[in-house]
Amino acid sequence: MSEALNFDQIFEGAIEPGKEPKKLFKEAYEGTITALSYAEILLNQAIRTYGKDHPIGYPDTAYFLPVIRCLSGEEIRTLGDCVPVLNRARMKIKEAKTFENARQWGESTWYAADIIEAIRYIQNTPENPLHVKPWTGFIGDPVVRQYGTKMVDWTIPGEAVILGRAKDSKAAKKLVDSLMAKGLMLFLCDEIIEQLMEENVKLGVDYIAYPLGNFTQVVHAANYALRAGMMFGGIKPGDYEAQKDYQRRRVLAFVLYLGEHDMVKTAAAMGAINVGFPVITDQELPEDKQIPDWFISEPDYDKIIQTALEVRGIKITAIDIDVPITIGPAFEGESIRKKDMFVEFGGQKTPAFELVRMAGDDIEDGKVELIGPDIDGLEVGSRLPLGIVVDVYGRKMQEDFEPVLERRIHYFTNYGEGLWHVAQRDLMWVRISKDAYAKGFRMKHIGDILYAKFKSEFSAIVDRIQVTIITDEAKVLEMREIARKDYYQKRDDRLKLLTDEGVDTFYSCLLCQSFAPTHVCVVAPERVGLCGAVSWLDAKAAYEINPHGANQPIPKGEVIDPVKGQWKSFNEYTYQNSQRTIEAVNFYTIMEYPMTSCGCFEAIMCMVPECNGFMVVNREHGGMTPSGMTFSTLAGTIGGGAQMPGFMGIGKSYLASKKFVPADGGLARLVWMPKDLKEQLRPQLEEAAEYAGLGKDFIDKIADETVGTSGDEILPFLEEKGHPALKMESLF
């Protein structure tokens, strides 16, 4: 990686000779010495109390102390392991006030902060937690991976780290509201958190706005970014230059340093600059305390965000939507509990449906019509029927695109602060919060959101959009029947006819390559993408919408092995697009040349040798599995574009596919899965089991965590149930 080796060239010429910001460097130097001294004091105290062999680490991570693991490659497992790290960091400190030294001081400060925070976690217990909501402290690997897809497809266009204190709480709210509306991921540290809570700003993991804590807890923003490089970039531990190069090019982050400066915070800011993240402060600074393009003063709160975006090179494509609530992906994870709800629709409590349909050029672009009563004057907790009809005209629009666009109703609605949408079609369930209603949100605004988002994100195929919102029950029932008979059923029948054998082209998906450079996902009619979000029709539609995008057609061509599912054309495409590292791929087995795994997969499948079968664990399951690893550990092992026989990331729906690893024996090989996942997929699995001749009761022959979490524990259960995998040909 020649570019990585020359990473430090980006700093060359940043400061004219003779104009070094000596005061800034002096502050950073003193902050580094303070941070290292504090870390040494805490470490010595901890060793005296617990002993040098006492374990140290963060919860829910496979990366030990991630800053140290990523940058130096060391596996810090005990308190004693921290001693040489701090000694080496102190030895690297040079007093000369240069930009190069300042960046090294920043790195040493990150090391010190990583150790300080890990020591604090020794006393973290469920009975006496170190953090209570909304404070997050360390953010575990499952959360980092959860938002991987949104980071790679630029739904989340960048990351903002905010530390310190804004000039007042209202200014803090205005800054964060603007960043959320632009879709950025936020990391918050110090007094800014209390200021935002004063203004009732929604914070927490669900809003991708992480209130980390105070002081050295800002390091959790750093270790989040560095883990992303290892998880999705395939960067090996200790590959220092490649990691810095990746952070600069791929993780579009910047720091907003607010309020009076503190020498330790300034030193930590130098650590951010060291990996390519510029720092913008609201303090009025003289030239001798600034670094052009890297440490910048912008006291005007109306300009500070735009300055940060421009300096970091973040392009915001979101458009303003004239509604009384904030719109952005930060609110997609928001849950609206019953006590916070003003009104709800659907969810099997009232009739509801949603439909996107192709229309003629007679529709009126931008028209939003409400048929039925609005929510004005309703009692808190009321229920209404709901129909959402989006009519689309476009010269390049096709019927196959209808369900692709229809699924976006879920995402676009959830982008609204105070809106909650689950499920789809005639199972959809929508809630509007008391807060959104109080701000003036009404039914027409749902149409305004959908119109703006469809027009901005599907401009290549959408020329006109007309939205009809229906709350009149008779009309909802009438239109729901039309949707079911004329659209849903027709689409389902079309999907059932789609088979791997029935098409001559599969589609690639390279969205995750910004995090997993050697990963190539190939989507087939009977195999959804690993993330679970890209079907064959989705990929086909995406190619039609953008022929130069991440989804490209791959004609089948010559077959090499029809049983294991290997084609010459797929091998060639994969080789050319995996940085020439993956030479062969089988689509119908995980035991030989399986598809690579990115990191954004919904679930992981792997062998359980003791039971002659496979287990599957989904991202939501946090417990141990018969593989001897948790989901997080498995993901860290196989992600980043790795091809590992016996292990593979999958989309959940693949479990019910007729092409579920047929060369390995198909569904009959499934011996363990989490109970919640089993119940979630039970209808689809029962149908698949009957098709495979296994009978509906096969699902109850699959062990789960209530039976055991090791091969030896679940084997007696499988024998008692007569699980077919035990009588099948050996996997080895």
XYZ file of C-alpha atoms in Angstrom, residues 11 28 32 71 102-110 222 226 240 244 255 264-277 279:
33
model
C 0.946 16.857 7.021
C -0.464 19.343 24.137
C 0.347 14.182 27.410
C -1.988 0.569 16.512
C 2.733 16.762 18.782
C 1.098 13.966 16.810
C 3.197 11.408 18.697
C 2.111 12.997 21.992
C -1.478 12.605 20.868
C -0.979 8.911 20.179
C 0.599 8.438 23.619
C -2.377 10.212 25.175
C -4.727 7.773 23.420
C -11.101 6.597 18.980
C -10.010 1.985 14.918
C 0.094 1.187 11.906
C -3.920 5.599 9.753
C -13.648 16.835 16.218
C -5.338 16.716 28.244
C -8.183 17.336 25.782
C -5.769 19.248 23.549
C -3.337 16.336 23.672
C -6.170 13.923 22.768
C -7.080 16.233 19.875
C -3.539 15.792 18.557
C -4.203 12.057 18.588
C -7.214 12.664 16.340
C -5.108 14.747 13.956
C -2.526 11.957 13.913
C -5.032 9.620 12.212
C -6.391 12.281 9.870
C -9.305 13.816 11.802
C -10.146 19.589 14.961
